[in-house]
Coordinates of C-alpha atoms in Angstrom, one line a residue:
M1 CA -18.8 30.6 -30.0
I2 CA -19.1 34.0 -28.3
Y3 CA -17.3 34.5 -25.0
N4 CA -18.8 36.7 -22.3
I5 CA -16.1 38.9 -20.7
R6 CA -17.9 38.7 -17.4
K7 CA -16.8 35.1 -17.0
I8 CA -13.3 36.5 -16.4
F9 CA -14.4 37.3 -12.9
T10 CA -14.7 33.6 -12.1
I11 CA -11.2 33.9 -10.9
L12 CA -12.6 35.3 -7.8
S13 CA -13.8 31.8 -6.9
V14 CA -10.5 30.0 -7.4
M15 CA -7.5 29.6 -5.1
V16 CA -4.1 31.0 -5.8
L17 CA -1.2 28.7 -4.9
G18 CA 2.2 30.1 -5.5
G19 CA 1.4 31.9 -8.8
V20 CA -0.8 28.9 -10.0
L21 CA -4.5 29.2 -10.2
V22 CA -6.3 25.9 -9.4
Y23 CA -9.6 25.4 -11.2
N24 CA -12.2 22.8 -11.6
C25 CA -13.8 24.4 -14.7
E26 CA -12.7 25.4 -18.2
P27 CA -10.3 28.3 -18.7
E28 CA -11.3 31.8 -19.9
P29 CA -9.5 34.3 -22.1
D30 CA -6.6 36.0 -20.5
S31 CA -6.2 39.8 -19.9
L32 CA -4.0 40.3 -23.0
G33 CA -7.1 39.8 -25.2
E34 CA -10.0 40.9 -23.0
Q35 CA -10.5 44.2 -24.8
L36 CA -11.5 42.4 -28.0
F37 CA -14.5 40.8 -26.2
L38 CA -15.9 43.9 -24.6
N39 CA -19.4 44.7 -25.8
G40 CA -19.3 41.7 -28.1
A41 CA -16.8 43.4 -30.3
A42 CA -15.2 40.1 -31.5
E43 CA -16.1 36.5 -32.1
G44 CA -13.8 34.0 -30.4
N45 CA -12.7 30.8 -32.1
E46 CA -10.6 28.2 -30.3
T47 CA -8.3 26.0 -32.3
S48 CA -5.8 23.4 -31.3
Y49 CA -2.3 23.1 -32.8
D50 CA 0.4 20.5 -32.3
L51 CA 3.6 21.2 -30.4
I52 CA 7.0 19.6 -30.1
A53 CA 7.4 18.6 -26.5
Y54 CA 10.4 16.7 -25.2
N55 CA 12.3 15.7 -22.0
I56 CA 15.3 17.8 -21.0
D57 CA 17.9 15.7 -19.2
N58 CA 19.5 17.6 -16.4
N59 CA 21.8 14.7 -15.5
D60 CA 20.0 14.4 -12.2
T61 CA 22.1 17.3 -11.0
I62 CA 21.3 20.8 -9.8
R63 CA 23.1 23.5 -7.9
T64 CA 22.5 22.9 -4.2
D65 CA 24.8 25.1 -2.2
A66 CA 23.8 27.6 0.5
F67 CA 22.7 30.2 -2.1
K68 CA 20.1 27.8 -3.5
L69 CA 19.0 26.0 -0.3
L70 CA 18.8 29.2 1.8
N71 CA 17.3 31.0 -1.2
I72 CA 19.2 34.3 -0.7
I73 CA 17.4 36.7 -2.9
S74 CA 18.1 40.3 -4.0
S75 CA 16.3 42.0 -1.1
G76 CA 18.7 40.3 1.3
S77 CA 16.1 38.3 3.0
T78 CA 16.4 34.5 3.3
S79 CA 14.2 31.5 3.4
S80 CA 15.5 28.1 4.2
T81 CA 14.5 24.7 2.9
A82 CA 16.2 21.3 2.3
V83 CA 15.1 17.7 1.7
L84 CA 15.9 14.4 3.4
G85 CA 14.6 10.9 2.7
A86 CA 14.4 8.2 0.1
F87 CA 11.7 7.3 -2.4
N88 CA 11.7 4.6 -5.0
E89 CA 8.9 4.0 -7.6
K90 CA 8.8 2.4 -11.0
Q91 CA 8.3 5.4 -13.2
F92 CA 11.3 7.6 -12.0
G93 CA 13.3 5.1 -10.0
K94 CA 15.0 5.9 -6.7
Q95 CA 15.7 9.4 -5.4
K96 CA 17.6 9.8 -2.1
A97 CA 18.4 13.1 -0.4
S98 CA 21.1 13.9 2.2
Y99 CA 22.3 17.2 3.7
F100 CA 25.7 18.6 4.6
T101 CA 26.5 21.5 6.9
Q102 CA 29.6 23.1 8.4
V103 CA 29.7 23.8 12.1
R104 CA 31.1 27.0 13.7
L105 CA 31.8 28.0 17.2
A106 CA 29.5 30.6 18.8
A107 CA 32.7 32.7 19.4
N108 CA 36.4 32.1 19.0
N109 CA 38.5 30.7 21.9
P110 CA 35.5 29.5 24.0
D111 CA 36.2 29.0 27.7
F112 CA 34.5 25.9 29.0
G113 CA 35.7 26.3 32.6
T114 CA 37.6 23.9 34.8
N115 CA 37.4 20.2 34.4
A116 CA 34.7 20.4 31.8
V117 CA 33.1 17.1 30.8
V118 CA 30.5 16.6 28.0
D119 CA 27.3 15.0 29.1
S120 CA 25.5 14.8 25.8
V121 CA 25.2 16.5 22.4
V122 CA 22.0 16.9 20.5
L123 CA 21.4 17.8 16.8
V124 CA 17.9 19.3 16.5
L125 CA 16.2 19.1 13.1
K126 CA 12.8 20.6 12.4
P127 CA 10.8 19.0 9.6
I128 CA 7.9 20.9 8.0
V129 CA 4.7 19.4 9.6
S130 CA 0.9 19.5 9.3
I131 CA 0.0 21.8 12.1
D132 CA -3.7 21.1 11.8
S133 CA -3.2 17.5 12.8
L134 CA -2.1 18.0 16.4
K135 CA -2.2 15.2 19.1
T136 CA -1.5 16.1 22.7
T137 CA -0.5 13.8 25.5
T138 CA 0.2 14.8 29.2
D139 CA 2.1 13.0 31.9
E140 CA 1.3 14.5 35.2
S141 CA 3.6 12.0 37.1
Y142 CA 6.8 12.7 35.1
V143 CA 10.1 12.9 37.0
F144 CA 12.7 15.2 35.4
P145 CA 16.0 13.2 35.4
N146 CA 18.3 16.1 36.2
G147 CA 17.8 16.4 39.9
N148 CA 14.8 13.9 40.0
V149 CA 12.3 16.7 40.1
D150 CA 8.6 16.0 40.1
A151 CA 7.1 17.6 36.9
K152 CA 4.5 17.6 34.2
K153 CA 5.4 16.7 30.7
V154 CA 3.2 17.9 27.7
V155 CA 4.0 16.4 24.3
N156 CA 2.4 17.8 21.1
T157 CA 2.8 15.5 18.2
Y158 CA 2.4 16.5 14.5
P159 CA 2.7 14.3 11.3
I160 CA 5.6 15.3 9.0
K161 CA 4.5 16.5 5.5
K162 CA 5.7 13.7 3.3
Y163 CA 6.0 12.9 -0.4
G164 CA 6.2 9.3 -1.3
K165 CA 5.3 6.1 0.5
A166 CA 4.1 7.7 3.7
K167 CA 2.9 4.5 5.3
L168 CA 5.8 2.2 4.3
N169 CA 7.1 0.4 7.4
G170 CA 4.5 2.4 9.4
G171 CA 6.1 5.7 8.4
K172 CA 9.5 4.7 10.0
L173 CA 12.5 6.6 8.7
T174 CA 16.0 6.5 10.3
L175 CA 18.1 9.6 10.3
Q176 CA 21.8 9.2 10.6
V177 CA 24.5 11.8 11.4
N178 CA 28.2 11.4 10.4
E179 CA 31.2 13.6 10.8
V180 CA 32.6 15.0 7.6
N181 CA 36.3 14.4 7.1
E182 CA 36.8 16.5 3.9
F183 CA 37.0 20.3 3.8
M184 CA 33.8 21.7 2.3
N185 CA 35.0 25.1 1.2
G186 CA 33.2 28.4 1.9
L187 CA 29.7 29.8 2.0
N188 CA 30.0 31.4 -1.5
D189 CA 31.4 28.3 -3.3
I190 CA 29.2 26.6 -5.8
V191 CA 28.3 23.0 -5.1
Y192 CA 26.1 20.6 -7.2
S193 CA 23.9 17.9 -5.9
D194 CA 26.1 15.0 -7.1
R195 CA 28.9 16.2 -4.7
N196 CA 29.2 13.7 -1.8
F197 CA 31.8 14.9 0.7
G198 CA 33.8 12.2 2.5
I199 CA 32.7 11.1 6.0
N200 CA 33.9 9.0 8.9
S201 CA 32.2 5.6 8.5
T202 CA 31.3 5.4 12.2
A203 CA 28.0 7.3 12.7
L204 CA 27.9 10.0 15.4
G205 CA 24.3 9.2 16.1
S206 CA 21.0 8.1 14.7
K207 CA 17.3 8.6 15.4
E208 CA 14.3 6.6 14.2
I209 CA 11.2 8.5 13.2
K210 CA 8.9 5.7 14.2
D211 CA 5.5 6.7 12.8
G212 CA 6.3 9.7 10.5
S213 CA 5.6 12.2 13.2
V214 CA 7.6 14.6 15.4
S215 CA 6.9 16.3 18.7
S216 CA 7.4 19.4 20.7
V217 CA 7.9 19.0 24.5
V218 CA 7.3 21.3 27.5
I219 CA 8.3 20.1 31.0
T220 CA 7.2 22.2 34.0
K221 CA 8.1 21.8 37.7
D222 CA 5.2 20.7 39.9
S223 CA 6.1 22.9 42.8
D224 CA 6.1 26.3 41.1
N225 CA 5.2 25.6 37.4
T226 CA 8.5 26.9 36.2
E227 CA 9.8 25.4 32.9
L228 CA 12.5 22.8 33.3
F229 CA 12.7 22.1 29.6
T230 CA 11.0 23.4 26.5
S231 CA 11.2 22.5 22.8
S232 CA 8.2 24.5 21.5
T233 CA 8.8 23.7 17.8
P234 CA 8.2 20.1 16.6
A235 CA 11.6 18.5 16.1
V236 CA 13.8 15.4 15.8
R237 CA 16.4 15.4 18.5
I238 CA 19.4 13.2 17.5
Q239 CA 21.8 12.2 20.3
L240 CA 25.4 12.4 19.1
T241 CA 28.5 10.7 20.5
P242 CA 29.8 12.8 23.5
S243 CA 33.4 11.6 23.4
V244 CA 33.9 13.1 19.9
F245 CA 33.0 16.5 21.2
Q246 CA 35.0 16.0 24.3
S247 CA 38.2 15.3 22.3
K248 CA 37.6 17.7 19.4
I249 CA 36.1 20.7 21.3
I250 CA 36.4 20.6 25.1
D251 CA 40.0 19.2 25.2
K252 CA 41.1 21.7 22.6
K253 CA 40.5 24.7 24.8
G254 CA 43.1 27.4 24.3
Q255 CA 44.6 25.7 21.2
P256 CA 44.8 27.0 17.6
E257 CA 42.0 24.7 16.4
L258 CA 39.5 26.9 18.3
S259 CA 41.2 30.2 17.7
D260 CA 39.4 31.4 14.5
V261 CA 36.8 30.3 11.9
S262 CA 39.4 29.3 9.3
N263 CA 41.1 26.9 11.7
F264 CA 38.0 25.5 13.1
I265 CA 36.2 24.5 9.9
R266 CA 39.3 22.6 8.9
H267 CA 39.5 20.9 12.3
F268 CA 35.8 20.0 12.7
K269 CA 34.8 20.0 9.1
G270 CA 31.0 19.5 9.4
L271 CA 28.1 17.1 9.6
K272 CA 26.2 14.9 7.1
V273 CA 22.6 14.0 7.8
S274 CA 21.2 11.2 5.8
V275 CA 18.6 8.4 6.0
V276 CA 19.4 4.7 6.3
E277 CA 16.5 3.4 4.3
E278 CA 16.5 3.1 0.5
D279 CA 12.7 3.6 0.1
G280 CA 10.0 5.4 1.9
Y281 CA 9.3 9.2 1.6
L282 CA 11.0 12.5 1.2
F283 CA 10.4 15.5 3.6
Q284 CA 11.4 19.1 3.8
F285 CA 13.0 20.8 6.8
T286 CA 14.4 24.2 7.6
P287 CA 18.2 24.4 7.8
N288 CA 18.1 27.8 9.4
D289 CA 16.2 26.3 12.3
M290 CA 18.7 23.5 13.0
Q291 CA 20.5 23.5 16.4
L292 CA 23.6 21.7 17.7
I293 CA 23.6 21.8 21.5
M294 CA 26.4 20.5 23.7
Y295 CA 25.5 19.9 27.4
Y296 CA 28.5 19.7 29.8
K297 CA 29.5 20.1 33.4
N298 CA 32.4 22.0 34.9
D299 CA 33.6 23.0 38.4
K300 CA 31.9 26.0 40.0
V301 CA 32.8 27.4 43.4
D302 CA 29.8 28.8 45.3
S303 CA 29.8 31.6 47.9
N304 CA 30.6 29.2 50.6
G305 CA 33.6 27.9 48.9
A306 CA 32.0 24.6 47.9
T307 CA 32.6 23.1 44.5
T308 CA 29.6 22.2 42.4
R309 CA 29.2 20.9 38.9
P310 CA 26.1 22.4 37.4
Q311 CA 25.1 21.6 33.8
T312 CA 25.9 24.2 31.1
T313 CA 24.8 24.4 27.5
Y314 CA 26.8 25.5 24.5
E315 CA 25.1 26.0 21.1
F316 CA 27.2 25.8 18.0
A317 CA 26.5 28.0 15.0
I318 CA 25.1 25.8 12.1
K319 CA 22.8 28.3 10.4
G320 CA 23.1 30.8 7.5
S321 CA 26.8 31.8 7.8
N322 CA 28.0 28.3 7.1
M323 CA 28.5 26.3 4.0
H324 CA 25.5 24.1 3.3
S325 CA 24.8 21.7 0.5
A326 CA 22.4 18.9 -0.5
Y327 CA 23.5 15.6 -2.0
Y328 CA 21.0 13.7 -4.2
E329 CA 21.4 10.1 -5.3
Y330 CA 19.5 8.6 -8.3
D331 CA 19.1 5.0 -9.5
R332 CA 17.2 4.8 -12.7
T333 CA 17.9 1.0 -13.2
N334 CA 14.7 -0.6 -14.8
A335 CA 12.8 2.7 -14.4
I336 CA 10.2 3.3 -17.1
I337 CA 11.6 6.8 -17.7
N338 CA 14.4 5.2 -19.6
D339 CA 11.9 4.0 -22.3
Y340 CA 10.3 7.4 -23.0
A341 CA 12.6 10.3 -22.0
N342 CA 14.6 10.5 -25.3
G343 CA 15.0 14.2 -25.7
N344 CA 13.6 14.2 -29.2
T345 CA 13.6 17.8 -30.2
T346 CA 12.5 17.0 -33.8
T347 CA 9.1 15.3 -33.4
G348 CA 8.9 15.2 -29.6
D349 CA 8.7 12.5 -26.9
L350 CA 5.5 10.5 -26.3
K351 CA 5.7 11.0 -22.5
L352 CA 7.2 13.8 -20.5
Y353 CA 8.9 13.1 -17.1
A354 CA 9.2 16.2 -14.9
Q355 CA 10.9 16.0 -11.5
G356 CA 12.3 18.4 -9.0
M357 CA 15.7 18.3 -7.3
G358 CA 17.6 18.0 -10.6
G359 CA 15.4 15.6 -12.4
N360 CA 14.0 16.2 -15.9
S361 CA 12.6 19.4 -17.2
I362 CA 10.1 19.8 -20.1
G363 CA 11.0 21.5 -23.3
I364 CA 8.4 22.8 -25.7
K365 CA 8.8 24.3 -29.2
F366 CA 6.3 25.7 -31.8
K367 CA 6.0 23.6 -35.0
E368 CA 6.9 25.5 -38.2
E369 CA 3.8 24.3 -40.1
E370 CA 1.5 25.3 -37.3
I371 CA 3.0 28.8 -37.1
A372 CA 2.5 29.1 -40.8
K373 CA -1.2 28.3 -40.4
L374 CA -1.6 31.0 -37.7
K375 CA 0.2 33.6 -39.8
K376 CA -2.0 32.8 -42.8
L377 CA -5.1 33.3 -40.6
Y378 CA -3.7 36.6 -39.4
Q379 CA -2.8 37.9 -42.9
D380 CA -5.9 36.6 -44.7
D381 CA -8.7 36.9 -42.2
K382 CA -7.2 39.6 -39.8
A383 CA -7.6 37.0 -37.0
A384 CA -5.9 38.5 -34.0
I385 CA -4.7 36.1 -31.2
I386 CA -6.7 36.8 -28.1
T387 CA -5.3 34.0 -25.9
A388 CA -2.8 31.2 -26.4
K389 CA -2.1 28.5 -23.9
I390 CA 0.0 25.3 -23.8
R391 CA -2.3 22.6 -22.4
I392 CA -0.6 19.6 -20.9
Y393 CA -2.3 16.5 -19.2
T394 CA -0.9 14.1 -16.7
D395 CA -0.6 10.7 -18.3
E396 CA -3.7 8.8 -17.2
S397 CA -2.3 5.3 -17.9
T398 CA 1.0 5.7 -16.0
W399 CA 0.5 8.4 -13.3
S400 CA -2.6 7.2 -11.5
T401 CA -0.9 7.3 -8.2
P402 CA -1.7 8.3 -4.6
Y403 CA 1.0 11.0 -4.7
A404 CA -0.1 14.6 -4.8
K405 CA -0.2 16.1 -8.3
P406 CA 2.0 19.1 -8.6
T407 CA 0.5 22.6 -8.5
D408 CA 3.8 24.6 -8.6
F409 CA 5.5 25.2 -11.9
T410 CA 7.9 27.6 -13.5
I411 CA 8.0 28.5 -17.2
V412 CA 10.8 30.4 -18.8
Q413 CA 11.7 31.1 -22.5
R414 CA 15.0 30.3 -24.0
D415 CA 16.5 31.6 -27.2
K416 CA 19.9 32.4 -28.7
D417 CA 21.6 35.8 -28.8
S418 CA 23.5 37.2 -31.8
G419 CA 26.6 35.3 -30.8
G420 CA 24.8 32.0 -30.7
K421 CA 24.8 31.8 -26.9
E422 CA 21.6 30.4 -25.2
T423 CA 19.7 32.9 -23.2
T424 CA 17.0 32.5 -20.5
A425 CA 14.3 35.0 -19.4
F426 CA 10.8 35.3 -18.1
T427 CA 8.3 34.8 -20.8
T428 CA 7.2 38.0 -22.6
D429 CA 3.7 37.5 -21.1
Y430 CA 5.2 38.0 -17.6
T431 CA 7.3 40.9 -18.6
S432 CA 4.2 42.5 -20.3
L433 CA 1.9 42.2 -17.3
G434 CA 4.2 41.9 -14.3
A435 CA 3.5 40.6 -10.9
L436 CA -0.3 40.3 -11.2
F437 CA 0.1 38.0 -14.2
I438 CA -0.9 34.4 -13.4
S439 CA 0.9 32.3 -16.0
I440 CA -0.3 28.8 -15.0
R441 CA -3.7 27.4 -14.3
A442 CA -4.1 24.0 -12.8
Y443 CA -7.3 21.9 -13.3
N444 CA -8.6 18.8 -11.5
T445 CA -5.5 18.1 -9.6
D446 CA -7.5 15.8 -7.3
K447 CA -8.6 13.7 -10.3
N448 CA -7.0 11.6 -13.0
P449 CA -6.0 13.1 -15.4
A450 CA -5.2 16.6 -14.2
H451 CA -4.3 19.2 -16.7
Y452 CA -2.5 22.6 -16.8
D453 CA -2.6 25.6 -19.0
F454 CA 0.5 27.8 -19.5
T455 CA -0.3 31.2 -20.9
V456 CA 2.0 32.1 -23.8
T457 CA -0.3 34.7 -25.5
Q458 CA 2.3 37.5 -26.0
S459 CA 5.0 35.1 -26.9
L460 CA 2.9 33.7 -29.8
K461 CA 1.6 37.2 -30.8
D462 CA 5.3 38.3 -31.1
I463 CA 5.9 35.5 -33.6
V464 CA 2.6 35.5 -35.6
E465 CA 1.7 39.2 -35.6
S466 CA 5.1 40.9 -35.2
G467 CA 7.2 38.4 -37.2
N468 CA 9.8 37.7 -34.5
A469 CA 12.1 34.8 -35.2
Y470 CA 11.4 31.6 -33.3
N471 CA 13.7 29.0 -34.8
N472 CA 15.9 29.0 -31.6
K473 CA 13.1 29.8 -29.2
Y474 CA 11.6 27.2 -26.8
F475 CA 9.9 27.1 -23.4
K476 CA 11.4 25.3 -20.4
I477 CA 9.0 24.0 -17.7
D478 CA 10.0 22.8 -14.2
I479 CA 8.1 21.6 -11.2
A480 CA 9.1 24.4 -8.8
Q481 CA 8.1 28.0 -7.8
F482 CA 9.6 31.3 -8.6
A483 CA 10.9 32.8 -5.3
P484 CA 9.4 36.1 -4.3
N485 CA 11.3 39.0 -2.9
S486 CA 10.2 41.1 0.1
S487 CA 7.8 43.1 -2.0
G488 CA 6.0 40.0 -3.2
T489 CA 7.3 40.1 -6.8
Y490 CA 9.5 37.5 -8.4
A491 CA 13.2 38.0 -7.6
G492 CA 14.3 36.8 -11.0
Y493 CA 13.9 33.9 -13.4
N494 CA 16.8 32.0 -11.8
Y495 CA 15.5 32.3 -8.2
T496 CA 13.3 29.2 -7.9
T497 CA 12.6 26.3 -5.5
R498 CA 13.9 23.6 -8.0
A499 CA 16.8 22.6 -5.7
F500 CA 14.4 21.3 -3.0
S501 CA 11.1 20.6 -5.0
M502 CA 10.0 17.1 -4.2
G503 CA 7.2 16.9 -6.8
R504 CA 7.1 14.8 -10.0
A505 CA 4.6 13.7 -12.6
V506 CA 4.4 11.9 -16.0
F507 CA 2.6 14.0 -18.7
V508 CA 1.4 13.2 -22.2
G509 CA 3.8 14.5 -24.7
S510 CA 3.7 14.7 -28.5
D511 CA 1.8 11.5 -28.9
P512 CA -0.5 11.6 -32.0
S513 CA -2.4 8.6 -30.8
N514 CA -3.4 10.1 -27.4
V515 CA -6.5 12.4 -27.2
N516 CA -4.7 14.2 -24.3
K517 CA -1.5 15.0 -26.2
I518 CA 0.1 18.3 -25.4
Q519 CA -1.4 21.1 -27.6
L520 CA -1.3 24.8 -28.2
K521 CA -4.9 26.2 -27.6
V522 CA -5.3 29.4 -29.5
T523 CA -8.4 31.6 -29.3
Y524 CA -8.4 34.2 -32.1
G525 CA -10.9 36.9 -32.8
T526 CA -12.3 38.4 -35.9
K527 CA -14.6 41.4 -36.1
K528 CA -18.2 40.7 -36.6

């Protein structure tokens, strides 16, 4: 078969999603070998080779401290993502996500005035929503309760972006907030996802997301159209117990507990946000957009000497400067993953279970006998490798589900240095071509099965044509994205979204009986 290099430009008609090209057609040769096709200079032959593919057990644990959740990258910029929810299905079992955060004062030694009394406290949490599915309701006869003011209330409602059983119990999910009673250390301390800090058993508050949606609210006074209240970003507002903040904050005015950060984070140790349900869906939210607002009244003397008690707000600091961490619970009891995820690095596993948030990774090794075949072709027939791709299919028999198939993946290469220590790096394909290199192409993600091609051309050429050792080399694939820095390039192989990636899928592994078994697809060229 002769390839036409002009087909390369079909990439103009595909969509780029986080470094993954999504296709609905067959792949083309990659740029490492394009020059061999120019003007019909070479004839391309595609051959398939077996691979050793296996599950890598990460013990359902991953680092989930502030560095990973806030994704602080080398440029100094930050993004902010975390997960809440619970999702239980037969292949992977149950996965449940909670979130911890410290709380700080806006400034040390706050003065809340005379006779201060807390009215209410609200934790505002902002899920990631589908902004193109807006529903608006307007109440022209609304009465604002603080002063009984005639007003208009406009509510914009958006569905939360969910992963899992979005319609279970009508989309209901109950968020619960508890006070932490264990010191959570500092911002720079490492925390893993199996770390569950101690909490007070009595909840500070809870809020039911009734239909899987959240709203923004704007309330304006009828008389002059001034805003009485605004919450312009869709959010969940969870009412917390006022008496706790009265005794722990207001009543501590002028005391050592409120004098500095060190004292305060040992006095009021933080909050845990979790879900009550054991099944439903997972959703992402932005920790750096969270708010903790205390509403209180104190005595004020006006110009006429009269004492009034206007309402005042105090916003605590619960964003980037605090310690944050995620806690993930797993229950694999009776899950089918237990029957197939054996970590067989000799002949491979029949099925591959990839899952974000500390679940399994996929490991892939070249087979010695297959490398020997390629080396013989190169030596005897001068057959140069033009493109090499690892092709992997979702398992049609077990992963025919309504859940979105993943489009985000990372692939890194692992080896051992001279001292026997395992090393991790970008693949040599990425380091050869840089930021413009698209290492992964996704096909038919809206169908069953979907399949994915991971380009490993230079990695294979290094072994077959340059004679590099490969006995300790393998590839590690995760459902996640590499995080970009401010210039749009990858910040580093260890800067990824694994800590909060909700995706999962079952793939066909090294199964000789399955036509869709994982394979190495090599196109090599010989001169005419």
